[in-house]
Amino acid sequence: MHIVKCNFSLYVLQNIPGVGHEYSLQFYTKHIQTGQYLGKCNAKVRYQKKMSKPLIDISCTDNKDADQIMKDDYSLYTKLKATSSPDELKYFANVGSSYIAWKESSEYDGYVTREIKDAKRWVRDNTLEFDYTILVDSDVSKNFSCHMRITWNLELPIKVKYTCFSEDTSAESADGSGEESGSYEFFQTNF
């Protein structure tokens, strides 16, 4: 697992009459701390009129071999297991907070992580657990404050669970509670 930054290089919109819009993207990833080039990805994102969330197809190539990726993952894992450095916890929080921002976004309403705070780390056997409070913003919609928990065991995919509350107390979610929850299990990838 690398903590990455993406630089988009190609963006194409195709209107599919009666269906919706499909975006074709090409982007390059870099390691967020070292700036090292990691690889290139191609993605198709289709927003269909009758579905609230997009269909996504993504493929990436990597400039590192699988053994080096496993060594890098192990190095990060042992570093995070040994320390609760605020910088290390912040970089790791980008994994989960980026997912939440993406999950809450729609075709016309994008979210970004504004702030990561209240970072805590626990070690349970061979599993690392991280709790965060994050603030997620949108230019056109409501802002969220989220509690996020990330669980990482080297032998299992990373898991992200979260609960978000609207910062605007007059705004409510679809169920009227003002709360949105979700979870996601990151599959092992080369990024």
PDB file of N, CA, C and O in Angstrom, residues 14 16 25 50 63 68-69 72 81 109 118-119 152 165 185 188:
ATOM      1  N   GLN A  14     -17.744  12.114 -22.367  1.00  0.00           N
ATOM      2  CA  GLN A  14     -18.579  11.616 -23.455  1.00  0.00           C
ATOM      3  C   GLN A  14     -20.019  11.602 -22.960  1.00  0.00           C
ATOM      4  O   GLN A  14     -20.316  11.038 -21.899  1.00  0.00           O
ATOM      5  N   ILE A  16     -23.613  10.154 -23.245  1.00  0.00           N
ATOM      6  CA  ILE A  16     -24.270   8.951 -23.762  1.00  0.00           C
ATOM      7  C   ILE A  16     -25.777   9.203 -23.671  1.00  0.00           C
ATOM      8  O   ILE A  16     -26.335   9.165 -22.566  1.00  0.00           O
ATOM      9  N   LEU A  25     -10.273   9.140 -17.875  1.00  0.00           N
ATOM     10  CA  LEU A  25      -9.191   9.821 -17.175  1.00  0.00           C
ATOM     11  C   LEU A  25      -7.894   9.059 -17.343  1.00  0.00           C
ATOM     12  O   LEU A  25      -7.881   7.834 -17.372  1.00  0.00           O
ATOM     13  N   LYS A  50     -29.983   7.081 -13.616  1.00  0.00           N
ATOM     14  CA  LYS A  50     -30.827   6.410 -12.632  1.00  0.00           C
ATOM     15  C   LYS A  50     -30.061   5.901 -11.419  1.00  0.00           C
ATOM     16  O   LYS A  50     -30.644   5.307 -10.529  1.00  0.00           O
ATOM     17  N   ASN A  63       5.670   0.984 -11.641  1.00  0.00           N
ATOM     18  CA  ASN A  63       7.080   0.924 -12.013  1.00  0.00           C
ATOM     19  C   ASN A  63       7.920   0.214 -10.943  1.00  0.00           C
ATOM     20  O   ASN A  63       9.135   0.227 -11.022  1.00  0.00           O
ATOM     21  N   GLN A  68       9.216  -5.401  -4.161  1.00  0.00           N
ATOM     22  CA  GLN A  68       9.534  -4.081  -3.616  1.00  0.00           C
ATOM     23  C   GLN A  68       8.305  -3.449  -2.967  1.00  0.00           C
ATOM     24  O   GLN A  68       8.406  -2.826  -1.923  1.00  0.00           O
ATOM     25  N   ILE A  69       7.146  -3.647  -3.567  1.00  0.00           N
ATOM     26  CA  ILE A  69       5.907  -3.124  -2.980  1.00  0.00           C
ATOM     27  C   ILE A  69       5.661  -3.770  -1.625  1.00  0.00           C
ATOM     28  O   ILE A  69       5.318  -3.086  -0.654  1.00  0.00           O
ATOM     29  N   ASP A  72       8.041  -2.286   0.884  1.00  0.00           N
ATOM     30  CA  ASP A  72       7.617  -0.938   1.252  1.00  0.00           C
ATOM     31  C   ASP A  72       6.428  -0.974   2.207  1.00  0.00           C
ATOM     32  O   ASP A  72       6.367  -0.211   3.172  1.00  0.00           O
ATOM     33  N   LYS A  81       3.541   0.854  13.445  1.00  0.00           N
ATOM     34  CA  LYS A  81       3.348   0.045  14.646  1.00  0.00           C
ATOM     35  C   LYS A  81       4.220   0.556  15.799  1.00  0.00           C
ATOM     36  O   LYS A  81       3.826   0.499  16.954  1.00  0.00           O
ATOM     37  N   ASP A 109     -21.088  17.544  -7.587  1.00  0.00           N
ATOM     38  CA  ASP A 109     -20.805  18.007  -6.224  1.00  0.00           C
ATOM     39  C   ASP A 109     -19.612  17.241  -5.680  1.00  0.00           C
ATOM     40  O   ASP A 109     -19.737  16.081  -5.304  1.00  0.00           O
ATOM     41  N   ASP A 118      -7.438  14.922  15.561  1.00  0.00           N
ATOM     42  CA  ASP A 118      -7.741  13.919  16.587  1.00  0.00           C
ATOM     43  C   ASP A 118      -7.303  12.513  16.186  1.00  0.00           C
ATOM     44  O   ASP A 118      -8.065  11.557  16.260  1.00  0.00           O
ATOM     45  N   ALA A 119      -6.071  12.379  15.729  1.00  0.00           N
ATOM     46  CA  ALA A 119      -5.543  11.086  15.295  1.00  0.00           C
ATOM     47  C   ALA A 119      -5.106  10.254  16.499  1.00  0.00           C
ATOM     48  O   ALA A 119      -4.407  10.741  17.377  1.00  0.00           O
ATOM     49  N   TRP A 152      -5.758  -2.032   9.730  1.00  0.00           N
ATOM     50  CA  TRP A 152      -4.789  -2.593   8.786  1.00  0.00           C
ATOM     51  C   TRP A 152      -4.025  -3.737   9.428  1.00  0.00           C
ATOM     52  O   TRP A 152      -3.367  -3.581  10.446  1.00  0.00           O
ATOM     53  N   PHE A 165     -21.404  13.495  10.139  1.00  0.00           N
ATOM     54  CA  PHE A 165     -22.477  14.362  10.593  1.00  0.00           C
ATOM     55  C   PHE A 165     -22.348  15.680   9.870  1.00  0.00           C
ATOM     56  O   PHE A 165     -21.252  16.222   9.756  1.00  0.00           O
ATOM     57  N   GLU A 185     -13.840  -1.853   2.184  1.00  0.00           N
ATOM     58  CA  GLU A 185     -12.669  -2.701   2.351  1.00  0.00           C
ATOM     59  C   GLU A 185     -11.794  -2.493   1.130  1.00  0.00           C
ATOM     60  O   GLU A 185     -12.202  -2.750   0.012  1.00  0.00           O
ATOM     61  N   GLN A 188      -6.318  -5.375  -2.053  1.00  0.00           N
ATOM     62  CA  GLN A 188      -4.882  -5.275  -2.234  1.00  0.00           C
ATOM     63  C   GLN A 188      -4.596  -4.859  -3.672  1.00  0.00           C
ATOM     64  O   GLN A 188      -5.059  -5.502  -4.601  1.00  0.00           O
TER      65      GLN A 188
END
